[in-house]
Every structure is written in C-alpha cells, then in structure tokens.
Amino acid sequence: MTEYTGLEIAVVGLAGRFPGSSTVDEFWEQVLAGEVGVRRFTDEEMDAAGVSAERRADPGFVPMGGALPGIEFFDAKLFGYSPRDAAVLDPQQRVFLECAWHALEHAGHLGGGREVGVYASASVDTYLLRHLWGNPAVPGGLQPLDLLLANDKDTLASRVAYHLDLTGPAITVQTACSSSLVTIHVACQALLGHDCDIALAGGVSIRPPVHEGYQHTEGGILAADGRCLPFDAEAHGVVAGNGVAAVVLRRLEDALADGDTIHAVIKGTAVNNDGASKVGFTAPSVTGQARVIRAAHDLSEVDSSTIGYVEAHGTATPLGDPIEVAALKQAFVRPPQACALGSVKALIGHLDAAAGVAGFVKAALAVREGVVPPSPYFTAPNPETGLEDSPFFVNREAAPWPLEGPRRAGVSGFGMGGTNAHAVLEEPPSPEPMPPTRSRHLVVLSAASEKALQESRERLAAHLAEGGQELADVSHTLRTGRKVLRHRLAAVVGAQAVGDLSEAWTGSGDRRDVVFLFPGQGSQYAGMAGQLTAEEPVFRAALDECAALLPFDLHEVLADADRLTRTEFTQPALFAVEYSLAKLWEHWGVRPTAMLGHSVGEYVAACLAGVFSLPDALELVTARGALMGALPGGAMLSVPLGADQLDLPEDVSLAASNAPNLSTVAGTFEAIERFEQTVAGRRLHTSHAFHSAMIDPMLGEFTALVSRIGPRAPRIPFVSNVSGTWITEEETTDPGYWARHARAAVRFSEGLTTLVTEPVTVLEVGPGNVLTTLARQHDLRGGTALGSLRHPREDKHDLDTMLAAAGRLWIAGVPVDLGALTADERRRRVPLPGYPFERARHWVDLPGTAPRQIEVVEVLPQPAEVVLPQGDLAVVTGIWQELLGIARIGPDDDYFELGGHSLLATQILARITAELHVTLPAGAIFEAPTPRRLAARIDELRDEEPEQDDEFARLLAEIRDMSPEELRAELDRERDAQEISQS
C-alpha cells in the first residue's frame, strides 16, 4: 500500500486525438499494438497541401508525417461561431476546444459548480501564415483584429474558459517542446495553492497543411525515411506529428471524497532550465535534465529505485538520445533493478507543444493498466546511449510491470531552448466500495440538436450494454457532470439493464414556470408513498416531522386501508403526504410560482405559502377532519356536467366544479339517491357530504379555532377554492374565509383557468392522478400536466413516477437540481461516451489549390414559399448574410444563435448606417437581435428624427450630388460673393 504525502494530484479525466486514433481508448489500443500513426501521404493529399511536383522529386523530400484527420471540421454552432468566424479560427483552437469539452466530460466535471482552471499550449499558427494571410478566399468584412483574436496563441486558454464557462485561472503556457508537460506542472501548483479546484491541462499542435511532408537535411533532426526510432541503433531523427490531448486534475483528497474515477496519481512534478551551461541555445543538457528529474523525485518523496517505466522525451536524434540516457543515469540516485524506456514519438511523431501531454497520457494509462507499453521497432540499443550498462531497457513487446510494489513511472519533456519538465506518476488507489443505492435511477442526456441527442442515446445504450458500471454511478455522472443543452432526454431505469433507451422522454422545452396542485380527500390509498418513505430521506424526514405533531401513529394509518376511509385520519394523513412531497420537490430545486389545492389540499398550499405554520396547519386539518367525521354521514356524486349546466334541487349542493364538463354534488344519502335517478353519475367513496349544507354544524367551532391560531398573509400566490381566483391577504387572514372554504363548492375548474394564462407545467403533488386528469380537460395553453405519485391500480414503484416527473419537468425547461436527487448518496463519477460533435467543414484552402466551398451552419427551416424581404429588412438581412457568412437568414433568426458577437455587431451597425443613413445606438443588436426587430428599430429612429423643410432637403440633395471639385468651386464662389457684399 502506498503512502501519500498530502501533495498528490489525481488524474481524473483524459481526452485526445492522435495520428491513428481519435480517442484515448483507441490511442491505448494503438500503443499496445505498436501501430505507427505516421504514414506516407497520397498524391491527392499532397496536391491539396500545395506540394509541387518539383519538390516531390527532390531526393531529400520525405512525403510522410503524423497527420490528424478532420482538422477542417468543427462544431461551430455548438460553440456559437458563425461560418465566417469559424473558417478563420486557428484549427488548433477549435480542436483543443472540443478536446477540453471531452476531457471534462470524461472526468464527469463539465457541469460546473467548481472553480476550474485552464492551462494550455499550442504550436506556431501556420494556418494564419499559410492559409489566411493575403488569401483572397478569406471571407470578407474581417478586420485585422478579427484575424488576430482568432489565431493568437495567447487566447487559447481564455477561449476554452469562455466557451465552457470556467472561472478559474486561464493561462497559456509556451516553452517549446515541453510546453504541455509544463502546463501539467503549473496546473498541479495551482491546485496545491488552491487557485482552483479542478484543472484542465494540455496542448495542441496542428500545423497545416498537415499532408505536406518535409525536407530531410543531412545532420538535421528530421529522419531521412519518416521513421522515428528512439534509443535504437538505427535511430536517425524525428518525424513531425499533429495531435491534441488534455487531462483533468484534482487534489487527490478531493477526488477520493467526490468519488472521481482516478486513472493515475501525480506524485510530483518539477520544471527548470538548462541555463547557459551547454554548447548552444538549442542543444540539450545532461545536467539540466538530470536536475529536473532528481527534483521531481525529491518533491515526490519517491525512491528512484521504485520507478519501473520512463516515458522519455525520446526524439531519436544522434545528440538527444545519448544525453537523455546519461541524464537518467545521473538522476536515478538509487537505480532500480530494471526500468523500461519508451517514447510515444515512435508511433505518432513529435507533437511539439502537445508532445509532453501525449507522453503523459501514455504513461498514465500504463500505470493504470499495469502494462509496460511495447516498442516493436526496437532492434538493438544505440551504442552511444550506453543502455547496456544501465538498468534501463527498451522492450519490443508489451510486458508486465518490472517491479514489485506500487507501479510508478516518470514522464520527461524537454523544450528547445532548455525548459525541462518531469513528472512522477503512480497507479491509482483501489476504488472504495459504494454504499447501497436507490432501486430506480434517472438517466438524462442533452444535446444541441435532435440528431446529436439521438446519437448520444445510441452511444450510451451501446456503452451500457457492455456492462461493468453501476447504473447509479452512470445516472450520477450524467446528472451532475454534463452541460445542459436545449434538446433533452430522460429515462427512469431500474438497477439492472437499461435497454436501448427507446422509451425515454425527449423534448426541447423553454424555461417555464411550474404550478403545484394538491389533491383533496378521495385520492388517498393504503400504502401511498410507502416506497418513497423507504428510499427518500428528505421525504421521510418531512413525514416524520408531521407524524410527531399528530395525535395518532401516522405511519400505521398510511398502511391501514380501513382507517384511511375515516375523515379524522384521512385529511391529516393526506396533508402530511402532500406536504412531504412538496418538501422533496423543493429539495430537488422545483419551486412553484403559484399553487392550487382541491378542498383540504388548499391547506398544504396555505402552509407552504406561510399562512399557517406546520404545527398550526396540522392542528387545523386534524380538527377539521375530526369535526367532519363527527357529523352525520352523507353521499357525493360525480356527474359529467359543468357547474353551469346543473339544475340542482334544494337538498343537493354543488360540492365541486372540477372541469368544464365534470362536477361533484353532495347531500344526504336520500337526496343523492333521488338526484342520481335524473342524471348519469358515479358515487364517490366518501363518508360524508363535504362542501354541502351538512357541514354547517361544525363551522362555528372551526371558525373559533382558526381565529385562535391567527392565519397570516401568503408569501407565495395561490388560488382560492372559494372564488376560483387569486386569494387575497384579507381572505387568508379572515377566520370566516376558512369556514366558507369548508362549506362552499370547490371552484377547481375556475381556479385552474385563473392559473393557466400562459404555458406552464402543472404538477400534482399528492397521491394518484385525479387532478392531473382534471387538468388535462382544460386548455393548458401548450403546457404539461404531470403527477408525482402512482395511481393505486398502477403496478409501479413510487420512484418510477416521481423520477419520471422530475425528468419531464427538466425536459420542459423547469429548473430541476438534478444533483440533489441523490445528494444524500456517495456515488462515483465514471467515464461515459463523449458528446457527438456535429462537425461541418469550415476552412480556407491554400492559395493556388482547388477551392472547396465552406459549409455553413444550418438555419431554422424556412416555409415552402419563401417571401423575400423588402425595404430595410432586405438591406439588414443582406448585411447579416454577408458578414456572418450564412447563405440564408430568416427575419426572426437570432443574431447570437447564428454565431454573432459584439465585435461583429459594430461592423454590422456601421454598414447599416452607411447604407440606410440611420445611426443606430451601440446596443441596438442586443435590444433587437433579429432582422425584423432591427428593421423595426430603424423605422422608429427615422420617426424620431426632426422633420426638415423641403428647401433644406433640396440643398442637401444638391450637395450630395456634387463631386468634391464642384463642391470646392461652389464654396469658393460663395466666399467671393460674401467678401464683395461686405466691401
């Protein structure tokens, strides 16, 4: 068992794209197989790269390299770029942005909530130099500042922080070939200094045209045959590669506490510089490299004899390899019995600014898996390295770890110019067993489009079919570790197989309010919320709080069907369940903007609104139930007629107006029996004739009790059962109102109409689905009605209904705190399939090569018969299309959704001013972000301009028509005339 110093850093997320592999998992397979990603380029590829026939014929030309496919493709729409801006954005910036997203997703920490720092590096931007500068194919309307911001390495880390909403430090690090390993060192220091809680570190190197090949020169560092053979007798240089990688880091104690998947542990890192003690600026130094390696060992408090593998810088150059081995010999004060050497450059080439993190990822996977990666190319050691007289060796095949004890590895990165970095890695600790979990889980996904959502669904279903992960951990990771996008999916799954998620709910609702409905007597059933009580501690705590205030054993009553038919038990039991459900919803972040109760359900609304405290509310409801229970029995009848359609005899009362064509009446048994002979109806299973004249005898005593308690004004609006409109402060504080509430008809239908004046989500907070069914008989104006608990005849678990409602609320746009669903549990964040970027080609081809049309983002579907804009709208639309680079823009398309930004807005406003002669304020596009609204704003500004008389307008027109010479001559004549008149 390893001992920790308290300064360890956990590697909790990995992502990358390399020559020969598009994911980290594929990369590891490539490493184990020893497959070389460096390859020979085709003639077609070199044609597109602008490689001339003369250059190809040169004996020193090597048509090989480590190309990264698809660099011209980018999900511009997801990150808010217009096609024009995406086309001029450095591919290193785009690819690193997507890689950062995937790395944080892999870690389960893309969802925000913590300070995340970004530490990144990039190579020189050849896209700007080779593809954009002086190229007439560059989209029009771009200013020099636009190109600078899109291509300056300084913006790399800040761009990631902006687009992913990361609020820790954002620092771009540049130390040549060691840059990305130095980013890891700086990130570790930031974590230890508590500059951030999570750090994203990595690098990218993409130098288009990537299929160009290179020129070998005798004595240079580039290999003559396109092969990189570190430490081999035939080594003769390195090959350039392109790639990207990023890692997510946390303090080890935090990662363990939060249940992160840990892939490796960083024991320590060190950085230094050679100084001037070497033969030249670009030369490596034995002393400098040995010092940084030894410093990393000392800081890690690691005995060098326990390190079993070193991922070397390994450039395979005649000078570099011997110096690196000499430094290792010097640095390992206590040499191990055996230590393997390897270099990822043999497979993917030298990734320049991304080389260090690529080697780091390889070493992290090696200590995690306990496998020494192979170097199949190796034949015999370079005699200049002296490997035969050292514990270091290069293995041709994958091998078990060479040492006993914790698996440890070193990673080196040496920058041209002398900035050296070294890291010491260790195998991850064994995951702690997780406690038991709930029986049901909510799985959620979201994406920027329906297509991406479907692909995410398919990827997740395929991943889960492989098994190996607890569904509770999968659910936790998806709910807390992902970005929330517009198109959403939710599914409730059991503890076993998920299936293909084909029955999940999907949608893309906008943010909307939610209103709570609380059912009344008649919705109760034995065992209601029993499973919720067993599995949801927040619900259970609220129910126990109610139970402590009641004069009977609430839990026994909830399980007893007979006692639940008695009003003195039913009403307080129903109140307790509904109140506890509301508290659970509140814990999950769902808070009502308004409420409506049905009969006794209004007391739950009043309690939540602050009219009654919980003890007072329970006292009232208990007394209300007891007083009603002591009255003579009666009957209630549900009839399929609206309240205004009923013709009632004097001994039958309207008890409830439930829907436009559904009411409830009440009276004595004899009166209801006579009435049901005249109308089709259904007897309700009630003991008394509630909301009828039979209630009158209890009203005086109940009014006195309310008066003693003293109700208060509501803090949350709710609708009155008595009036069917918003309750007033005068009503809630009047004891007589609560007496009338018991006697008068329940105006539920009218109340729901009052509530729903715009699309809202209606949530029934109580047992069954009575009010949900009634709500669906009303015009919900496009809203949704959902229930919280199952109907007694449904063969479902309570969590099935509750979690389904939570998922559907989230889909509808209601703010739901998905993390709170299992806040009481300790769960693990696990790696899951990454987001399926919808990449389109955004690229400016090399000058002189066959041009390819730049693809544009999709815009909203247009009607079959497109009406072309006219007047100001046509001018505004045309300017937007030109400067955004989008072929067709609709009058109601949003500027910012199309990828517009503030800098471009100033250009658009300037163009509008020049073409329409109307000066728009600087914030016009923010206030009117669609062509139609902006054109309307232009009309308003014209109306605000003072009217000019005809003569003045005529003079202005004449002046506009004059050439500069004519205007100057006219002014001279006017001056001469003035001088003559004055003389």
Short mmCIF file of N, CA and C in Angstrom, two decimals, residues 717-848:
data_model
loop_
_atom_site.label_atom_id
_atom_site.label_comp_id
_atom_site.label_asym_id
_atom_site.label_seq_id
_atom_site.Cartn_x
_atom_site.Cartn_y
_atom_site.Cartn_z
N PRO A 717 -48.16 33.10 -4.08
CA PRO A 717 -49.56 33.22 -4.51
C PRO A 717 -50.22 31.86 -4.70
N PHE A 718 -51.47 31.75 -4.29
CA PHE A 718 -52.25 30.56 -4.60
C PHE A 718 -53.69 30.97 -4.87
N VAL A 719 -54.42 30.07 -5.51
CA VAL A 719 -55.77 30.36 -5.95
C VAL A 719 -56.76 29.80 -4.94
N SER A 720 -57.79 30.58 -4.67
CA SER A 720 -58.81 30.21 -3.69
C SER A 720 -59.80 29.22 -4.27
N ASN A 721 -60.12 28.18 -3.49
CA ASN A 721 -61.20 27.25 -3.86
C ASN A 721 -62.56 27.94 -3.83
N VAL A 722 -62.69 28.94 -2.99
CA VAL A 722 -63.99 29.58 -2.80
C VAL A 722 -64.36 30.44 -4.00
N SER A 723 -63.39 31.24 -4.46
CA SER A 723 -63.68 32.18 -5.54
C SER A 723 -63.21 31.71 -6.91
N GLY A 724 -62.24 30.80 -6.93
CA GLY A 724 -61.65 30.40 -8.21
C GLY A 724 -60.70 31.45 -8.76
N THR A 725 -60.35 32.45 -7.95
CA THR A 725 -59.40 33.49 -8.36
C THR A 725 -58.30 33.58 -7.31
N TRP A 726 -57.36 34.49 -7.53
CA TRP A 726 -56.23 34.63 -6.61
C TRP A 726 -56.71 35.02 -5.22
N ILE A 727 -56.20 34.33 -4.24
CA ILE A 727 -56.60 34.61 -2.87
C ILE A 727 -55.98 35.94 -2.43
N THR A 728 -56.66 36.65 -1.59
CA THR A 728 -56.18 37.94 -1.11
C THR A 728 -55.71 37.83 0.33
N GLU A 729 -54.95 38.83 0.77
CA GLU A 729 -54.50 38.85 2.17
C GLU A 729 -55.68 38.93 3.11
N GLU A 730 -56.70 39.69 2.71
CA GLU A 730 -57.89 39.81 3.56
C GLU A 730 -58.55 38.46 3.75
N GLU A 731 -58.59 37.65 2.71
CA GLU A 731 -59.22 36.32 2.82
C GLU A 731 -58.40 35.38 3.69
N THR A 732 -57.08 35.32 3.44
CA THR A 732 -56.28 34.35 4.21
C THR A 732 -56.27 34.66 5.70
N THR A 733 -56.35 35.94 6.06
CA THR A 733 -56.29 36.30 7.48
C THR A 733 -57.67 36.34 8.15
N ASP A 734 -58.70 36.07 7.38
CA ASP A 734 -60.08 36.09 7.91
C ASP A 734 -60.49 34.67 8.31
N PRO A 735 -60.70 34.39 9.60
CA PRO A 735 -61.12 33.05 10.01
C PRO A 735 -62.41 32.61 9.31
N GLY A 736 -63.27 33.57 9.00
CA GLY A 736 -64.50 33.22 8.32
C GLY A 736 -64.27 32.65 6.94
N TYR A 737 -63.17 33.05 6.29
CA TYR A 737 -62.88 32.50 4.97
C TYR A 737 -62.68 31.00 5.06
N TRP A 738 -61.97 30.53 6.08
CA TRP A 738 -61.67 29.10 6.18
C TRP A 738 -62.91 28.29 6.53
N ALA A 739 -63.89 28.94 7.19
CA ALA A 739 -65.19 28.27 7.39
C ALA A 739 -65.93 28.17 6.06
N ARG A 740 -65.94 29.27 5.30
CA ARG A 740 -66.60 29.24 3.98
C ARG A 740 -65.91 28.21 3.07
N HIS A 741 -64.61 28.09 3.23
CA HIS A 741 -63.86 27.14 2.41
C HIS A 741 -64.35 25.71 2.63
N ALA A 742 -64.71 25.38 3.87
CA ALA A 742 -65.21 24.03 4.16
C ALA A 742 -66.62 23.82 3.62
N ARG A 743 -67.38 24.90 3.54
CA ARG A 743 -68.79 24.78 3.17
C ARG A 743 -69.04 25.00 1.67
N ALA A 744 -68.33 25.96 1.07
CA ALA A 744 -68.62 26.34 -0.31
C ALA A 744 -68.10 25.30 -1.30
N ALA A 745 -68.64 25.38 -2.50
CA ALA A 745 -68.18 24.48 -3.57
C ALA A 745 -66.71 24.76 -3.90
N VAL A 746 -65.99 23.70 -4.24
CA VAL A 746 -64.60 23.83 -4.66
C VAL A 746 -64.58 24.29 -6.12
N ARG A 747 -64.10 25.50 -6.37
CA ARG A 747 -64.07 26.04 -7.73
C ARG A 747 -62.72 25.69 -8.38
N PHE A 748 -62.49 24.40 -8.53
CA PHE A 748 -61.20 23.96 -9.07
C PHE A 748 -61.06 24.33 -10.54
N SER A 749 -62.09 24.10 -11.32
CA SER A 749 -62.02 24.38 -12.75
C SER A 749 -61.77 25.86 -13.00
N GLU A 750 -62.49 26.72 -12.27
CA GLU A 750 -62.28 28.15 -12.42
C GLU A 750 -60.88 28.54 -11.95
N GLY A 751 -60.43 27.88 -10.87
CA GLY A 751 -59.09 28.18 -10.35
C GLY A 751 -57.99 27.80 -11.32
N LEU A 752 -58.17 26.67 -11.99
CA LEU A 752 -57.15 26.26 -12.95
C LEU A 752 -57.12 27.22 -14.13
N THR A 753 -58.26 27.68 -14.54
CA THR A 753 -58.30 28.67 -15.63
C THR A 753 -57.59 29.95 -15.22
N THR A 754 -57.74 30.34 -13.96
CA THR A 754 -57.03 31.51 -13.44
C THR A 754 -55.52 31.29 -13.48
N LEU A 755 -55.09 30.09 -13.11
CA LEU A 755 -53.66 29.78 -13.05
C LEU A 755 -53.01 29.78 -14.41
N VAL A 756 -53.68 29.18 -15.38
CA VAL A 756 -53.05 28.91 -16.66
C VAL A 756 -53.46 29.97 -17.68
N THR A 757 -52.71 31.05 -17.69
CA THR A 757 -52.94 32.08 -18.69
C THR A 757 -51.85 32.06 -19.76
N GLU A 758 -50.82 31.26 -19.53
CA GLU A 758 -49.72 31.07 -20.48
C GLU A 758 -49.18 29.67 -20.24
N PRO A 759 -48.33 29.17 -21.15
CA PRO A 759 -47.84 27.80 -20.95
C PRO A 759 -47.10 27.63 -19.62
N VAL A 760 -47.59 26.72 -18.81
CA VAL A 760 -46.93 26.36 -17.55
C VAL A 760 -46.94 24.85 -17.44
N THR A 761 -46.14 24.35 -16.53
CA THR A 761 -46.17 22.93 -16.22
C THR A 761 -46.95 22.74 -14.93
N VAL A 762 -47.97 21.94 -15.00
CA VAL A 762 -48.84 21.69 -13.86
C VAL A 762 -48.39 20.39 -13.21
N LEU A 763 -48.07 20.44 -11.92
CA LEU A 763 -47.56 19.28 -11.20
C LEU A 763 -48.49 18.93 -10.05
N GLU A 764 -49.07 17.75 -10.09
CA GLU A 764 -49.90 17.28 -8.99
C GLU A 764 -49.01 16.74 -7.90
N VAL A 765 -49.11 17.34 -6.71
CA VAL A 765 -48.25 16.99 -5.59
C VAL A 765 -49.10 16.24 -4.57
N GLY A 766 -49.28 14.97 -4.83
CA GLY A 766 -50.11 14.15 -3.97
C GLY A 766 -50.29 12.78 -4.59
N PRO A 767 -51.03 11.90 -3.91
CA PRO A 767 -51.21 10.54 -4.42
C PRO A 767 -52.13 10.49 -5.63
N GLY A 768 -51.85 9.57 -6.54
CA GLY A 768 -52.72 9.36 -7.68
C GLY A 768 -52.60 10.44 -8.73
N ASN A 769 -53.59 10.45 -9.63
CA ASN A 769 -53.54 11.38 -10.75
C ASN A 769 -54.89 12.05 -11.02
N VAL A 770 -55.69 12.23 -9.97
CA VAL A 770 -57.02 12.80 -10.14
C VAL A 770 -56.94 14.21 -10.72
N LEU A 771 -56.11 15.06 -10.11
CA LEU A 771 -56.04 16.44 -10.57
C LEU A 771 -55.32 16.55 -11.91
N THR A 772 -54.38 15.67 -12.15
CA THR A 772 -53.72 15.64 -13.46
C THR A 772 -54.74 15.36 -14.56
N THR A 773 -55.60 14.39 -14.29
CA THR A 773 -56.65 14.04 -15.26
C THR A 773 -57.60 15.22 -15.47
N LEU A 774 -57.98 15.88 -14.38
CA LEU A 774 -58.87 17.04 -14.50
C LEU A 774 -58.19 18.18 -15.25
N ALA A 775 -56.90 18.40 -14.97
CA ALA A 775 -56.18 19.49 -15.62
C ALA A 775 -56.12 19.30 -17.12
N ARG A 776 -55.99 18.05 -17.56
CA ARG A 776 -55.90 17.77 -18.99
C ARG A 776 -57.22 18.00 -19.72
N GLN A 777 -58.29 18.18 -18.95
CA GLN A 777 -59.57 18.51 -19.57
C GLN A 777 -59.74 20.01 -19.77
N HIS A 778 -58.68 20.76 -19.44
CA HIS A 778 -58.68 22.21 -19.61
C HIS A 778 -57.67 22.60 -20.69
N ASP A 779 -57.78 23.81 -21.14
CA ASP A 779 -56.80 24.36 -22.08
C ASP A 779 -55.56 24.77 -21.29
N LEU A 780 -54.50 23.98 -21.40
CA LEU A 780 -53.26 24.27 -20.68
C LEU A 780 -52.34 25.17 -21.49
N ARG A 781 -52.82 25.65 -22.62
CA ARG A 781 -52.07 26.60 -23.46
C ARG A 781 -50.69 26.07 -23.84
N GLY A 782 -50.67 24.78 -24.16
CA GLY A 782 -49.41 24.17 -24.57
C GLY A 782 -48.59 23.62 -23.42
N GLY A 783 -49.08 23.78 -22.21
CA GLY A 783 -48.35 23.28 -21.05
C GLY A 783 -48.56 21.79 -20.85
N THR A 784 -47.96 21.27 -19.78
CA THR A 784 -47.99 19.84 -19.49
C THR A 784 -48.52 19.62 -18.09
N ALA A 785 -49.24 18.52 -17.88
CA ALA A 785 -49.71 18.14 -16.56
C ALA A 785 -49.05 16.82 -16.16
N LEU A 786 -48.43 16.80 -14.98
CA LEU A 786 -47.69 15.63 -14.51
C LEU A 786 -48.10 15.29 -13.09
N GLY A 787 -47.96 14.02 -12.75
CA GLY A 787 -48.24 13.56 -11.40
C GLY A 787 -46.97 13.19 -10.67
N SER A 788 -47.04 13.17 -9.33
CA SER A 788 -45.88 12.83 -8.51
C SER A 788 -45.89 11.39 -8.02
N LEU A 789 -47.09 10.86 -7.74
CA LEU A 789 -47.20 9.50 -7.19
C LEU A 789 -48.13 8.68 -8.08
N ARG A 790 -47.87 7.40 -8.06
CA ARG A 790 -48.65 6.48 -8.90
C ARG A 790 -50.11 6.41 -8.46
N HIS A 791 -50.95 5.98 -9.39
CA HIS A 791 -52.34 5.65 -9.07
C HIS A 791 -52.34 4.31 -8.34
N PRO A 792 -53.26 4.09 -7.42
CA PRO A 792 -53.23 2.83 -6.65
C PRO A 792 -53.31 1.57 -7.52
N ARG A 793 -53.91 1.69 -8.71
CA ARG A 793 -54.01 0.49 -9.56
C ARG A 793 -52.80 0.31 -10.47
N GLU A 794 -51.88 1.25 -10.45
CA GLU A 794 -50.69 1.14 -11.29
C GLU A 794 -49.65 0.22 -10.64
N ASP A 795 -49.11 -0.67 -11.43
CA ASP A 795 -48.08 -1.57 -10.93
C ASP A 795 -46.71 -0.92 -11.15
N LYS A 796 -46.46 0.07 -10.35
CA LYS A 796 -45.23 0.85 -10.48
C LYS A 796 -44.62 1.08 -9.12
N HIS A 797 -43.33 1.37 -9.13
CA HIS A 797 -42.66 1.83 -7.93
C HIS A 797 -42.90 3.33 -7.79
N ASP A 798 -42.99 3.81 -6.55
CA ASP A 798 -43.20 5.25 -6.35
C ASP A 798 -42.14 6.08 -7.05
N LEU A 799 -40.89 5.59 -7.05
CA LEU A 799 -39.82 6.35 -7.68
C LEU A 799 -39.96 6.38 -9.20
N ASP A 800 -40.62 5.39 -9.78
CA ASP A 800 -40.86 5.42 -11.22
C ASP A 800 -41.61 6.70 -11.60
N THR A 801 -42.67 6.98 -10.85
CA THR A 801 -43.49 8.15 -11.16
C THR A 801 -42.78 9.44 -10.77
N MET A 802 -42.18 9.44 -9.60
CA MET A 802 -41.54 10.65 -9.11
C MET A 802 -40.37 11.07 -10.00
N LEU A 803 -39.50 10.11 -10.34
CA LEU A 803 -38.34 10.43 -11.17
C LEU A 803 -38.76 10.76 -12.60
N ALA A 804 -39.81 10.08 -13.08
CA ALA A 804 -40.31 10.42 -14.42
C ALA A 804 -40.79 11.86 -14.45
N ALA A 805 -41.48 12.28 -13.41
CA ALA A 805 -41.94 13.67 -13.35
C ALA A 805 -40.75 14.63 -13.30
N ALA A 806 -39.73 14.28 -12.52
CA ALA A 806 -38.54 15.14 -12.44
C ALA A 806 -37.88 15.26 -13.81
N GLY A 807 -37.76 14.12 -14.51
CA GLY A 807 -37.15 14.15 -15.83
C GLY A 807 -37.95 14.96 -16.83
N ARG A 808 -39.26 14.81 -16.78
CA ARG A 808 -40.11 15.53 -17.73
C ARG A 808 -40.19 17.03 -17.41
N LEU A 809 -40.12 17.36 -16.12
CA LEU A 809 -40.03 18.77 -15.76
C LEU A 809 -38.75 19.39 -16.32
N TRP A 810 -37.65 18.65 -16.17
CA TRP A 810 -36.36 19.12 -16.68
C TRP A 810 -36.40 19.30 -18.19
N ILE A 811 -37.02 18.35 -18.89
CA ILE A 811 -37.15 18.46 -20.34
C ILE A 811 -37.97 19.68 -20.71
N ALA A 812 -39.01 19.97 -19.93
CA ALA A 812 -39.89 21.11 -20.22
C ALA A 812 -39.23 22.45 -19.94
N GLY A 813 -38.06 22.42 -19.31
CA GLY A 813 -37.36 23.67 -19.03
C GLY A 813 -37.52 24.16 -17.61
N VAL A 814 -38.21 23.40 -16.76
CA VAL A 814 -38.32 23.78 -15.35
C VAL A 814 -36.96 23.58 -14.68
N PRO A 815 -36.47 24.55 -13.92
CA PRO A 815 -35.19 24.35 -13.22
C PRO A 815 -35.30 23.22 -12.21
N VAL A 816 -34.59 22.14 -12.45
CA VAL A 816 -34.53 20.99 -11.55
C VAL A 816 -33.08 20.79 -11.15
N ASP A 817 -32.83 20.70 -9.87
CA ASP A 817 -31.48 20.43 -9.38
C ASP A 817 -31.24 18.93 -9.46
N LEU A 818 -30.73 18.48 -10.60
CA LEU A 818 -30.58 17.04 -10.81
C LEU A 818 -29.58 16.42 -9.84
N GLY A 819 -28.62 17.20 -9.40
CA GLY A 819 -27.66 16.68 -8.43
C GLY A 819 -28.29 16.38 -7.09
N ALA A 820 -29.34 17.13 -6.74
CA ALA A 820 -29.98 16.95 -5.44
C ALA A 820 -30.77 15.65 -5.36
N LEU A 821 -31.04 15.02 -6.50
CA LEU A 821 -31.84 13.78 -6.48
C LEU A 821 -31.18 12.71 -5.63
N THR A 822 -29.86 12.69 -5.60
CA THR A 822 -29.15 11.70 -4.79
C THR A 822 -28.07 12.37 -3.95
N ALA A 823 -28.36 13.58 -3.46
CA ALA A 823 -27.37 14.32 -2.69
C ALA A 823 -26.98 13.61 -1.41
N ASP A 824 -27.85 12.74 -0.91
CA ASP A 824 -27.55 12.01 0.32
C ASP A 824 -26.67 10.80 0.07
N GLU A 825 -26.48 10.41 -1.19
CA GLU A 825 -25.69 9.23 -1.52
C GLU A 825 -24.27 9.63 -1.90
N ARG A 826 -23.35 8.71 -1.66
CA ARG A 826 -21.99 8.89 -2.16
C ARG A 826 -21.85 8.02 -3.40
N ARG A 827 -21.69 8.67 -4.54
CA ARG A 827 -21.62 7.94 -5.80
C ARG A 827 -20.31 8.25 -6.50
N ARG A 828 -20.03 7.47 -7.52
CA ARG A 828 -18.80 7.62 -8.29
C ARG A 828 -19.09 8.27 -9.64
N ARG A 829 -18.18 9.15 -10.08
CA ARG A 829 -18.25 9.68 -11.44
C ARG A 829 -17.47 8.74 -12.35
N VAL A 830 -18.10 8.30 -13.41
CA VAL A 830 -17.50 7.27 -14.26
C VAL A 830 -17.37 7.77 -15.70
N PRO A 831 -16.36 7.29 -16.43
CA PRO A 831 -16.21 7.69 -17.83
C PRO A 831 -17.35 7.14 -18.69
N LEU A 832 -17.91 8.00 -19.51
CA LEU A 832 -19.02 7.63 -20.39
C LEU A 832 -18.75 8.17 -21.79
N PRO A 833 -19.47 7.69 -22.80
CA PRO A 833 -19.23 8.19 -24.16
C PRO A 833 -19.34 9.71 -24.24
N GLY A 834 -18.45 10.32 -25.01
CA GLY A 834 -18.41 11.77 -25.13
C GLY A 834 -19.46 12.31 -26.08
N TYR A 835 -19.58 13.60 -26.09
CA TYR A 835 -20.58 14.29 -26.91
C TYR A 835 -20.28 14.09 -28.39
N PRO A 836 -21.30 13.79 -29.20
CA PRO A 836 -21.09 13.62 -30.65
C PRO A 836 -21.13 14.97 -31.38
N PHE A 837 -19.99 15.57 -31.52
CA PHE A 837 -19.94 16.86 -32.19
C PHE A 837 -20.46 16.75 -33.62
N GLU A 838 -21.26 17.73 -34.02
CA GLU A 838 -21.78 17.78 -35.39
C GLU A 838 -20.89 18.71 -36.20
N ARG A 839 -19.83 18.14 -36.70
CA ARG A 839 -18.81 18.94 -37.36
C ARG A 839 -19.17 19.20 -38.81
N ALA A 840 -18.92 20.42 -39.25
CA ALA A 840 -19.04 20.80 -40.66
C ALA A 840 -17.72 21.42 -41.09
N ARG A 841 -17.48 21.45 -42.38
CA ARG A 841 -16.21 21.96 -42.88
C ARG A 841 -16.21 23.49 -42.86
N HIS A 842 -15.29 24.04 -42.09
CA HIS A 842 -15.09 25.48 -42.01
C HIS A 842 -13.61 25.72 -42.27
N TRP A 843 -13.28 26.08 -43.49
CA TRP A 843 -11.88 26.04 -43.88
C TRP A 843 -11.63 26.98 -45.05
N VAL A 844 -10.47 27.59 -45.04
CA VAL A 844 -9.99 28.37 -46.18
C VAL A 844 -8.81 27.60 -46.77
N ASP A 845 -8.96 27.14 -48.01
CA ASP A 845 -7.92 26.33 -48.64
C ASP A 845 -6.70 27.16 -48.99
N LEU A 846 -5.60 26.48 -49.14
CA LEU A 846 -4.36 27.15 -49.51
C LEU A 846 -4.53 27.91 -50.82
N PRO A 847 -3.92 29.08 -50.94
CA PRO A 847 -3.96 29.78 -52.22
C PRO A 847 -3.34 28.92 -53.31
N GLY A 848 -4.00 28.88 -54.45
CA GLY A 848 -3.46 28.12 -55.57
C GLY A 848 -3.88 26.68 -55.62
#
